Each structure stands twice: as structure tokens, then as C-alpha cells.
CSV table of C-alpha atoms and ligand atoms in Angstrom, one decimal:
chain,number,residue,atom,x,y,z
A,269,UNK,CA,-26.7,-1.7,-1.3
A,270,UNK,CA,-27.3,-4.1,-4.1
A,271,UNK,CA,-24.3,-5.2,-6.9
A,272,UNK,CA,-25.0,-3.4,-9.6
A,273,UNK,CA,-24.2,-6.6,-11.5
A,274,UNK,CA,-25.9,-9.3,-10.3
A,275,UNK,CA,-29.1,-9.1,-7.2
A,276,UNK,CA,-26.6,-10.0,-4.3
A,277,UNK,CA,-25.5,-8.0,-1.7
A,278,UNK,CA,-22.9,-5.5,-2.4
A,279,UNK,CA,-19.4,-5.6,-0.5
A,280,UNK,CA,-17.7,-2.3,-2.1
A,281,UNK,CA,-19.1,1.0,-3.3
A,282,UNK,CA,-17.1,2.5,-6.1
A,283,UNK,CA,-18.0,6.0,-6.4
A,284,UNK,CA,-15.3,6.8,-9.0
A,285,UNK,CA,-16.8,4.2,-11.5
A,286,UNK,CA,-20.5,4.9,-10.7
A,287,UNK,CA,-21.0,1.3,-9.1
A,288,UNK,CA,-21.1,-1.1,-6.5
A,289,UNK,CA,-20.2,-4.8,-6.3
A,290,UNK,CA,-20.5,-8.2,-4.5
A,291,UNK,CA,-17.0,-10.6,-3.7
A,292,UNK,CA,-17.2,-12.6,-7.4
A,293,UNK,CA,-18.7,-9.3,-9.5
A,294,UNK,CA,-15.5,-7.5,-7.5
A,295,UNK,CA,-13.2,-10.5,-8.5
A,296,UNK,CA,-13.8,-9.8,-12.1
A,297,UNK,CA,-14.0,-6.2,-12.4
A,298,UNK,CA,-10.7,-6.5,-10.8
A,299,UNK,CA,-9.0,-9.2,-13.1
A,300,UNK,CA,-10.9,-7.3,-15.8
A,301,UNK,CA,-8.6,-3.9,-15.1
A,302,UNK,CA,-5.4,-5.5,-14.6
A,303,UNK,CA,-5.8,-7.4,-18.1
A,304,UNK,CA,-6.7,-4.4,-19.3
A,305,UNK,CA,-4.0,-2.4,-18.3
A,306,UNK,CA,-1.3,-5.7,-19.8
A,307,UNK,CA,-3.0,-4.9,-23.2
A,308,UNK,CA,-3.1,-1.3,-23.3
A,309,UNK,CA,0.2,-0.7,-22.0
A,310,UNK,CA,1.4,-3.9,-24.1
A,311,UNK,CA,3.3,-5.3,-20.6
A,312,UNK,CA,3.7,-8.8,-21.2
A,313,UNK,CA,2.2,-11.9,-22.9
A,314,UNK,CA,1.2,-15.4,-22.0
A,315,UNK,CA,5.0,-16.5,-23.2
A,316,UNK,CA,6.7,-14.2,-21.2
A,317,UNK,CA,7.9,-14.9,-17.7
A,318,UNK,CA,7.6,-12.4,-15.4
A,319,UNK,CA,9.2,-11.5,-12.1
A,320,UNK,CA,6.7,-10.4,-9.3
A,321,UNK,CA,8.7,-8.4,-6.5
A,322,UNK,CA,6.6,-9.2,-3.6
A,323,UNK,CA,7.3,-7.4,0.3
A,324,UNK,CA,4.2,-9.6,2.0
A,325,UNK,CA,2.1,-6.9,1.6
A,326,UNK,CA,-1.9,-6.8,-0.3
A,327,UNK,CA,-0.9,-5.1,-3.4
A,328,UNK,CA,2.4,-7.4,-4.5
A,329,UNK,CA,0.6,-10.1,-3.1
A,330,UNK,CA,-2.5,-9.9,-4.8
A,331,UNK,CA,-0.3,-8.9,-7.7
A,332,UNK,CA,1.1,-12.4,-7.9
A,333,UNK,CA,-2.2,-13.9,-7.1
A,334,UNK,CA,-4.1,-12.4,-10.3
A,335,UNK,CA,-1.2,-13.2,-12.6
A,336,UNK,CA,-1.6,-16.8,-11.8
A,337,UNK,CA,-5.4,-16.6,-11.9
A,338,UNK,CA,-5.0,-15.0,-15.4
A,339,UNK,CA,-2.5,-17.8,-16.4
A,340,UNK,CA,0.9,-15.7,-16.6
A,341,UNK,CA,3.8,-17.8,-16.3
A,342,UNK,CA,4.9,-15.2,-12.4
A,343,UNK,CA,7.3,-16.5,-10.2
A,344,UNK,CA,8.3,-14.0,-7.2
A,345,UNK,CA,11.1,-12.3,-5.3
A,346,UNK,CA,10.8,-11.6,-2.1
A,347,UNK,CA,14.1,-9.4,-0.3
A,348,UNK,CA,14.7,-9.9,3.3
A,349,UNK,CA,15.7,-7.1,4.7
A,350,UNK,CA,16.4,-7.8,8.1
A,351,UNK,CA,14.0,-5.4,9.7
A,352,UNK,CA,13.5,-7.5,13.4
A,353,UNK,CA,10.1,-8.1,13.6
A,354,UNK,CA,8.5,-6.4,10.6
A,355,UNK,CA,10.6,-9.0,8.3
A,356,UNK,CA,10.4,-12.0,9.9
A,357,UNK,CA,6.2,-11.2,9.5
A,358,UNK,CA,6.5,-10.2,5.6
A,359,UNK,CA,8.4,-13.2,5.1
A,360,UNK,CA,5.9,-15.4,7.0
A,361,UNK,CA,2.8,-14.5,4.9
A,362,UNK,CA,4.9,-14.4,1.6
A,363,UNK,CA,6.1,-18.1,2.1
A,364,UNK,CA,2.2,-19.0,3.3
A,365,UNK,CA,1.2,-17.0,0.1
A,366,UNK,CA,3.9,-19.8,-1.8
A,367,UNK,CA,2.4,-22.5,-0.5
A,368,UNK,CA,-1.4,-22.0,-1.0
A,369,UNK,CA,-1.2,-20.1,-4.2
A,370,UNK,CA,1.8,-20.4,-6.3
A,371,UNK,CA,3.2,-24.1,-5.6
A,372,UNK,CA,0.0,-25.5,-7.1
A,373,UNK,CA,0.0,-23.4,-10.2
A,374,UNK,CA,3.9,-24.5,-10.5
A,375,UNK,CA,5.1,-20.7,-9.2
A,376,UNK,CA,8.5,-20.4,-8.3
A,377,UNK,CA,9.5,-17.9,-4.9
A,378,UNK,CA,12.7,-16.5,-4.5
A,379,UNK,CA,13.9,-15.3,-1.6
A,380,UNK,CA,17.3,-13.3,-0.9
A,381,UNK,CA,18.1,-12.3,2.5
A,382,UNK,CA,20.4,-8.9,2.7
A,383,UNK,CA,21.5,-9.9,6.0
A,384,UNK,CA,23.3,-12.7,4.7
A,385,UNK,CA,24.9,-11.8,1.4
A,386,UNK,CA,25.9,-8.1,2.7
A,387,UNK,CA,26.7,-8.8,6.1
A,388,UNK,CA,24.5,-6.3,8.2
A,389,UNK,CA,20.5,-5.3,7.5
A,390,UNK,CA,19.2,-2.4,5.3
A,391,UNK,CA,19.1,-0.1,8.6
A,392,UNK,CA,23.0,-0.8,9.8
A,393,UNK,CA,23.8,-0.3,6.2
A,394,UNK,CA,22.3,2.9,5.7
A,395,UNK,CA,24.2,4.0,9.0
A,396,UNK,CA,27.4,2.8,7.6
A,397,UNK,CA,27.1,4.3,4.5
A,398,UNK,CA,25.4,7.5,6.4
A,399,UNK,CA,22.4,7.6,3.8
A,400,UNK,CA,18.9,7.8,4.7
A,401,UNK,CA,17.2,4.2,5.2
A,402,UNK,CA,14.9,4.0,2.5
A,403,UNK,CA,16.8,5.3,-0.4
A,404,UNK,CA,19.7,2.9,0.8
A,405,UNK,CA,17.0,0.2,0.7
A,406,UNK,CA,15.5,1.6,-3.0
A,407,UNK,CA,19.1,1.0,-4.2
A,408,UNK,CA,19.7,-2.7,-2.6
A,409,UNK,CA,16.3,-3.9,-3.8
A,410,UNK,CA,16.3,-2.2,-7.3
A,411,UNK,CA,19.9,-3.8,-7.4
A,412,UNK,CA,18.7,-7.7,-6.0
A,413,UNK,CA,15.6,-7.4,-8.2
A,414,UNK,CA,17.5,-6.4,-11.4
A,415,UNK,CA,20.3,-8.9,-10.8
A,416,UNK,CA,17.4,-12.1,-10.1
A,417,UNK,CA,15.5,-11.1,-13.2
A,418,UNK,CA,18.7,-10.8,-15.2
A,419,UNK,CA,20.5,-14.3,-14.1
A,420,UNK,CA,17.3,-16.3,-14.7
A,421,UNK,CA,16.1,-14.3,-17.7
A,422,UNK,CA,12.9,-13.3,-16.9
A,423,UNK,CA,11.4,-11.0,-19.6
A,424,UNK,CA,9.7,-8.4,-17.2
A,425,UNK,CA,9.4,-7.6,-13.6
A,426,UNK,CA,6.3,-6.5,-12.7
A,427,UNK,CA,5.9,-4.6,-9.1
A,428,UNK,CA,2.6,-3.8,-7.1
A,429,UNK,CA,2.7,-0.1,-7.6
A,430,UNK,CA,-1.3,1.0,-7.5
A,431,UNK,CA,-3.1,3.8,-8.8
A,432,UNK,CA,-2.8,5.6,-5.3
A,433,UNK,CA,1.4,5.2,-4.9
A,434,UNK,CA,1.6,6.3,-8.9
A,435,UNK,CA,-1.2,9.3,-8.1
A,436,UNK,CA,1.2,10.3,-5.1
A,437,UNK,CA,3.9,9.7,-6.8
A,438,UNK,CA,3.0,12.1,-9.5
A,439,UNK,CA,1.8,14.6,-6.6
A,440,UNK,CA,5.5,14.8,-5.2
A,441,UNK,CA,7.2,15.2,-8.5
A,442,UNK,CA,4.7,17.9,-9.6
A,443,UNK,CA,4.8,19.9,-6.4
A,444,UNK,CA,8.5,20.0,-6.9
A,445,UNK,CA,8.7,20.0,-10.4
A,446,UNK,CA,11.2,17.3,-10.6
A,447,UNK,CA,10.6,17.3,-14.5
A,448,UNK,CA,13.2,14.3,-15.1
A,449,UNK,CA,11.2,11.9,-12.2
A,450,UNK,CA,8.4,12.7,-14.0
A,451,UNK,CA,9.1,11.6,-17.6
A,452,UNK,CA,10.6,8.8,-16.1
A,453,UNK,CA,7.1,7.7,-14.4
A,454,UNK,CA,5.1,5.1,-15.7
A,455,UNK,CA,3.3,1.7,-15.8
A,456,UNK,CA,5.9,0.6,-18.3
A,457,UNK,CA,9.6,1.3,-18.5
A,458,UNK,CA,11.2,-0.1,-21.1
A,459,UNK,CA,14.7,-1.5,-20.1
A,460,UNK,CA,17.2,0.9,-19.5
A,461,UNK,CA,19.9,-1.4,-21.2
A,462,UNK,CA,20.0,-3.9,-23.8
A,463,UNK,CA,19.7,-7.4,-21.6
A,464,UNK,CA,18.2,-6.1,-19.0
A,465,UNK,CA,14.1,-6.6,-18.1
A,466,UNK,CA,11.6,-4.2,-18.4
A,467,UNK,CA,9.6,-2.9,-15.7
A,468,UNK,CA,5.9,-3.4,-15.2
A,469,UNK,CA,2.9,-1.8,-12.7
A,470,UNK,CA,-0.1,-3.9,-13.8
A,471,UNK,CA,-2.3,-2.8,-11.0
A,472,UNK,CA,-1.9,1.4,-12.2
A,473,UNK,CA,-5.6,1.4,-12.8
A,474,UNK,CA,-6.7,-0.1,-9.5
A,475,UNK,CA,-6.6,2.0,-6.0
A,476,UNK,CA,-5.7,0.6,-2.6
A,477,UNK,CA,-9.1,0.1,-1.0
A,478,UNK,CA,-10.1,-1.8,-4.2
A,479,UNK,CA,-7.5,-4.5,-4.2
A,480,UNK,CA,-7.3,-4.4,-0.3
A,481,UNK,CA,-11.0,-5.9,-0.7
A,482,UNK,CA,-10.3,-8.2,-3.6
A,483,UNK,CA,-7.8,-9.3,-0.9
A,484,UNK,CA,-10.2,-10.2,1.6
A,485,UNK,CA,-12.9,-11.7,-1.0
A,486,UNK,CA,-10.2,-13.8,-2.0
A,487,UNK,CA,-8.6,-14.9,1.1
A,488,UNK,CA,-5.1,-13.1,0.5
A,489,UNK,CA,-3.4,-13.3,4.0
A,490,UNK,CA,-1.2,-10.2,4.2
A,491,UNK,CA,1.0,-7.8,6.4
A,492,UNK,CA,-1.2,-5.3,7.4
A,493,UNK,CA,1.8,-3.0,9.3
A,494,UNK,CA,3.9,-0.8,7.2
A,495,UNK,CA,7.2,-0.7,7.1
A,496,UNK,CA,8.7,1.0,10.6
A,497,UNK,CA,10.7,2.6,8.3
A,498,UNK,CA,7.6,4.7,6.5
A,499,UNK,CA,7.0,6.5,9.4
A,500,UNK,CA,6.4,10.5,8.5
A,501,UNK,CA,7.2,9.9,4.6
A,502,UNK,CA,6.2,12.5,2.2
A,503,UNK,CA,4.2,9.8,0.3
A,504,UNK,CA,1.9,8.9,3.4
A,505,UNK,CA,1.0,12.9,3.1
A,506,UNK,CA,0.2,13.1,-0.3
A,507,UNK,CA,-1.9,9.9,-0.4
A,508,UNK,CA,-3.3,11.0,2.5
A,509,UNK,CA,-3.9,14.8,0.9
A,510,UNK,CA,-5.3,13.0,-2.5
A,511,UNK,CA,-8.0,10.6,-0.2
A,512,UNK,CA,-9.8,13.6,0.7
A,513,UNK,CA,-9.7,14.8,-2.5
A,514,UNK,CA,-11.7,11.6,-3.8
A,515,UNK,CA,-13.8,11.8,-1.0
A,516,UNK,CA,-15.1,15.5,-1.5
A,517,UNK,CA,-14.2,15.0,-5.5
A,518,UNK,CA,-14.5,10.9,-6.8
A,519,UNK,CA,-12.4,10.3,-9.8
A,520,UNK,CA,-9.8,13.1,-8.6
A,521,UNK,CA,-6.8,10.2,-8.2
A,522,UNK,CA,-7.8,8.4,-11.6
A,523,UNK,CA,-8.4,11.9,-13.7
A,524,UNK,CA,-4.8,13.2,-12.7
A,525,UNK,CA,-2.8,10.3,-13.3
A,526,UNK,CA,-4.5,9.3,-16.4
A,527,UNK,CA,-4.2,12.7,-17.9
A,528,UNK,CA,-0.8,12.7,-16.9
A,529,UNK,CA,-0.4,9.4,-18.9
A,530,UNK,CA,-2.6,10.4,-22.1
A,531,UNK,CA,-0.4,14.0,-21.9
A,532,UNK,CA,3.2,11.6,-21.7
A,533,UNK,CA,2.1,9.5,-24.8
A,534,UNK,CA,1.0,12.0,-27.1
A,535,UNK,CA,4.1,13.8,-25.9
A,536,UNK,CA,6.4,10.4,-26.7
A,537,UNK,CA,4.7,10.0,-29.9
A,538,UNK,CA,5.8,13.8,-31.4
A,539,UNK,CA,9.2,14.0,-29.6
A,540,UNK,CA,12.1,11.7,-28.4
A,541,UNK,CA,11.3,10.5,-24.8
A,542,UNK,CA,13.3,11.1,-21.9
A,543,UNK,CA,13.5,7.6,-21.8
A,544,UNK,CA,15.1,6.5,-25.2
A,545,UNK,CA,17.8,9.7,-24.4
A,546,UNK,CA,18.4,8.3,-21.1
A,547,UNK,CA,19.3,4.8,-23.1
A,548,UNK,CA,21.9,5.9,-24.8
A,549,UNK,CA,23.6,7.7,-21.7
A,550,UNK,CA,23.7,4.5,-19.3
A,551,UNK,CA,25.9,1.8,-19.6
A,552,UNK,CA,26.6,-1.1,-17.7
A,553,UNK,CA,28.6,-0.9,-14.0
A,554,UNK,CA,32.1,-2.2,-14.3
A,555,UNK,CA,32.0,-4.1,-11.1
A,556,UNK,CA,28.5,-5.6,-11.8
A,557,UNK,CA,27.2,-4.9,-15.3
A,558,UNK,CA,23.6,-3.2,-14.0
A,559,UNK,CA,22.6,0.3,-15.5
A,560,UNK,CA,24.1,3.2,-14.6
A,561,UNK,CA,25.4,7.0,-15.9
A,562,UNK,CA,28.6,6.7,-14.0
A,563,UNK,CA,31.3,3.9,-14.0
A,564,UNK,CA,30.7,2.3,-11.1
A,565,UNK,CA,26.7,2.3,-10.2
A,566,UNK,CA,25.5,3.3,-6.9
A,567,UNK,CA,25.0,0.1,-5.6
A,568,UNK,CA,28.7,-0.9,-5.6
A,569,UNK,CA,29.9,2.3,-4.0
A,570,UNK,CA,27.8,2.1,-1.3
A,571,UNK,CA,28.5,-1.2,-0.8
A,572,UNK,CA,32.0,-0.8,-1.2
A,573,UNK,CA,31.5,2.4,1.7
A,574,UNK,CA,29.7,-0.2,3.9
A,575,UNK,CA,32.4,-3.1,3.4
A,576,UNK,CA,34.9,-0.3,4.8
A,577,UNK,CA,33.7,0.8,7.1
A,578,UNK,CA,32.6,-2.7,8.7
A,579,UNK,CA,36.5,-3.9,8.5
B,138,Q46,S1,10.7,-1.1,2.7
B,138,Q46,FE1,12.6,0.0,2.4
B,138,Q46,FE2,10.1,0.9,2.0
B,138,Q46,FE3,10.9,0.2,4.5
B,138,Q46,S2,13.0,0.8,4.4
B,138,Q46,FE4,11.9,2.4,3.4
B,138,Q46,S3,12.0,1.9,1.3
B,138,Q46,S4,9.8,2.0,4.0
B,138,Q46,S5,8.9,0.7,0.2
B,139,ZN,ZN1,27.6,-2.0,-9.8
């Protein structure tokens, strides 16, 4: 199988797009989609400074690897969360990441360890506070990631988010018609309060097997395990149910999550959004300040829960 570039050797066939390319034809197709989806989606620009969350993973590294190749001003935050093993591994390739990629470009990694500055890790605080692991972890994070950007005013956080998670994403909220998730999805979410950063997916037009081989043309050393914690998710069975749907059908992951997109802006562009109403109903936390629709935001209740039942 030749590039359908250049006459070498092809390392990646990409039925959706009609093509096939070798490791630097690849590289640039890649680089070429996520600048494309910046402009379209009007994400950032070369004066902003962006916040990459990165878990160790290829998608948030490579993430922070094509920002810095493209010139963005990224630093990154990675959040221990004191998973054993599987943490002290993410963390290990993120810091190696640091060092061969961003310290030369002048890149920043931060690095906040939950164990430390709550007292237990994500899973004994879910236990405490008797909520399922990962949506105690989706608050923490959301919460560590909002309050970084926040105190060292970056202008956007951008997360590794690729066409497959948004595709399944949209799979789950559409099989249970969750119709407020789903004006709430997209590459770019405006901030939900005045000060606050907005949030970015710059690699929404890219699918997992694509940048898990721009990872490995490039030399992006990653965590190949998932989380313990993803064991039997939902989203593992929709990505899963939507793979061999592209196989059988290519194109089926990009045609229903653009269409969802091109549907959501034609819809924004005739009607208030669910987003602009949801502005005007959140307000800052009284403990902390972040965004919430109550007084106190979920992050401080549960942490309050936690701190009481610990004593
Ligand atoms: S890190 Fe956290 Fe995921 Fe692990 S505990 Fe669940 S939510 S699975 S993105
Ligand atoms: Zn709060």
C-alpha cells in the first residue's frame, strides 16, 4: 500500500477519507485537522495561553505535543489521582513527555496530587462520600482543572477529547435522550461564567487509531492501560458498538457527529442556546467561586461529606 501523497510506503489506511499515508504525510494531515478545527471552531490564537489537561495517555499527550509543534503558547496539568499503580505510570510518562517535549519549547507542567491536598485518593473518596468513582473523579478534576486555569489566567483549557469519545458521547445521550447533555456537547464551550476559561477539544475531527499512530510516528511514549476504574463503562460499549459500524459503514463516526454539529449551529444561530440560558442561571460557589446552579457547588459538598466522615 503506497501514500497516496508521496511514493513511500504507507503506514495507515484511512478508509473514511479515501486515503492512505506514510509517518511524515500522516504528521501533516494530522497537524492539518487540528489547525483546522482551532479555526473553524475559532478555539484559540497564537496569544492565547492554553491549559492542556493531560492523564499520560496518547490523545492528551499528543494533544500537548501538536500545540507546541504548531507554536501555541500550552502548558499542562496533570491530576494525580492516587490510583496505586495505574498513577504512579500516567505520571511517569507525563513527566518523560515534560522533559523531551515541552521543557525545550519553554512548556510549563503542572502537577496536583489529590492525595495530598484532600487527604485520601479519588477511590477512598468516592467511598466516603458513597458516589460512584468516576463521577466523584469528573467533579475533582473538572474542579482542579477550573481552579489551575483560573489562578494563572490561562485563556482556554483545551482536553484530548477525540472524535471517537465525542461520537460515543453523542451515542449515550441520544439513546437516552438526555436533551440538556446534548446541547451542552461540543468542541467549544464557552465559559460558563464571566472569569472563568473556556473549554476546548481540538482533536474532535481526528479518531483514536489516527492519533494513536501519529503517536508512534512521532515517538509519543504513552500509557497504554486504561484506567482500572473504566472497567464495563457504558462508553467502552458504545465505542465499541460505533467501530463496527465504521468497519461495515466508513465515515459512520464522522457523518453523525458532524451532522450533529452542523444541526447544533444552525440551531444556535435561529434560537438562544442552551448554553447562553444556562449563563445566566450559574453563579459562582460561595465557598470557592467556580460555577455552579446551587450555592454551594458540588465539589465543596462532597468534599465537605468526605472531610466528615474522615474525622
Ligand atoms: S480517570 Fe477518573 Fe476516568 Fe479513571 S476514575 Fe473514572 S473518570 S475511568 S476519564
Ligand atoms: Zn465550591
Amino acid at each position: 500500500m503506497r501514500c497516496r501523497k508521496c511514493p513511500t510506503r504507507a503506514v495507515i489506511k484511512i478508509p473514511r477519507h479515501h486515503t492512505a499515508f506514510c509517518g511524515p504525510c500522516l504528521t501533516e494531515f494530522v497537524r492539518t485537522q487540528v489547525q483546522r478545527a482551532i479555526k473553524t471552531e475559532r478555539m484559540f490564537t497564537p496569544d492565547d495561553r492554553i491549559l492542556v489537561a493531560v492523564s499520560g495517555g496518547k490523545d492528551s499527550l499528543t494533544l500537548w505535543e501538536i500545540l507546541l509543534a504548531l507554536g501555541y503558547r500550552a502548558d499542562a496539568l496533570y491530576v494525580d489521582l492516587g490510583i496505586g499503580g495505574y498513577s504512579a505510570r500516567s505520571r511517569e510518562k507525563v513527566e518523560q513527555f515534560a522533559q523531551q517535549f515541552a521543557e525545550p519549547r519553554q512548556a510549563r507542567l503542572l502537577v496536583h496530587q489529590i492525595k495530598e491536598e484532600e487527604g485520601a485518593g479519588i477511590r477512598e473518596l468516592a467511598d466516603l462520600v458513597r458516589r460512584p468513582t468516576c463521577s466523584a473523579c469528573g467533579t475533582i478534576k473538572r474542579y482542579h482543572f477550573n481552579r489551575v486555569a483560573l489562578a494563572n489566567q490561562y485563556d482556554v483549557m483545551a482536553t484530548g477529547h477525540n472524535l471517537d469519545d465525542e461520537a460515543a458521547r453523542l451515542l449515550g445521550n441520544v439513546l437516552r435522550w438526555q436533551e440538556d447533555y446534548l446541547h451542552k456537547q461540543g468542541p467549544n464551550l464557552p465559559a460558563s461564567v464571566e472569569g472563568f476559561a473556556k473549554k476546548v477539544k481540538p482533536l474532535y475531527r481526528l479518531t483514536e487509531r489516527e492519533i494513536a499512530a501519529y503517536a508512534l510516528v512521532n515517538r509519543i511514549d504513552y500509557i497504554v492501560e486504561e484506567c482500572p476504574m473504566a472497567k464495563g463503562s457504558k462508553m467502552l460499549l458504545y465505542k465499541d458498538v460505533l467501530n463496527r459500524l465504521e468497519t461495515e459503514s466508513p465515515g459512520t463516526k464522522q457523518t453523525f457527529y458532524w451532522r450533529f454539529l452542523e444541526r447544533q449551529a444552525n440551531q444556535t444561530s435561529t434560537a438562544p442556546s442552551m448554553q447562553d440560558t444556562d449563563r445566566t442561571v450559574l453563579q459562582p460557589c460561595r465557598l470557592c467561586g467556580q460555577p455552579t446552579t446551587a450555592d454551594t457547588c458540588m465539589y465543596c459538598k462532597m468534599m465537605a461529606r468526605a472531610k466528615s466522615a474522615l474525622v
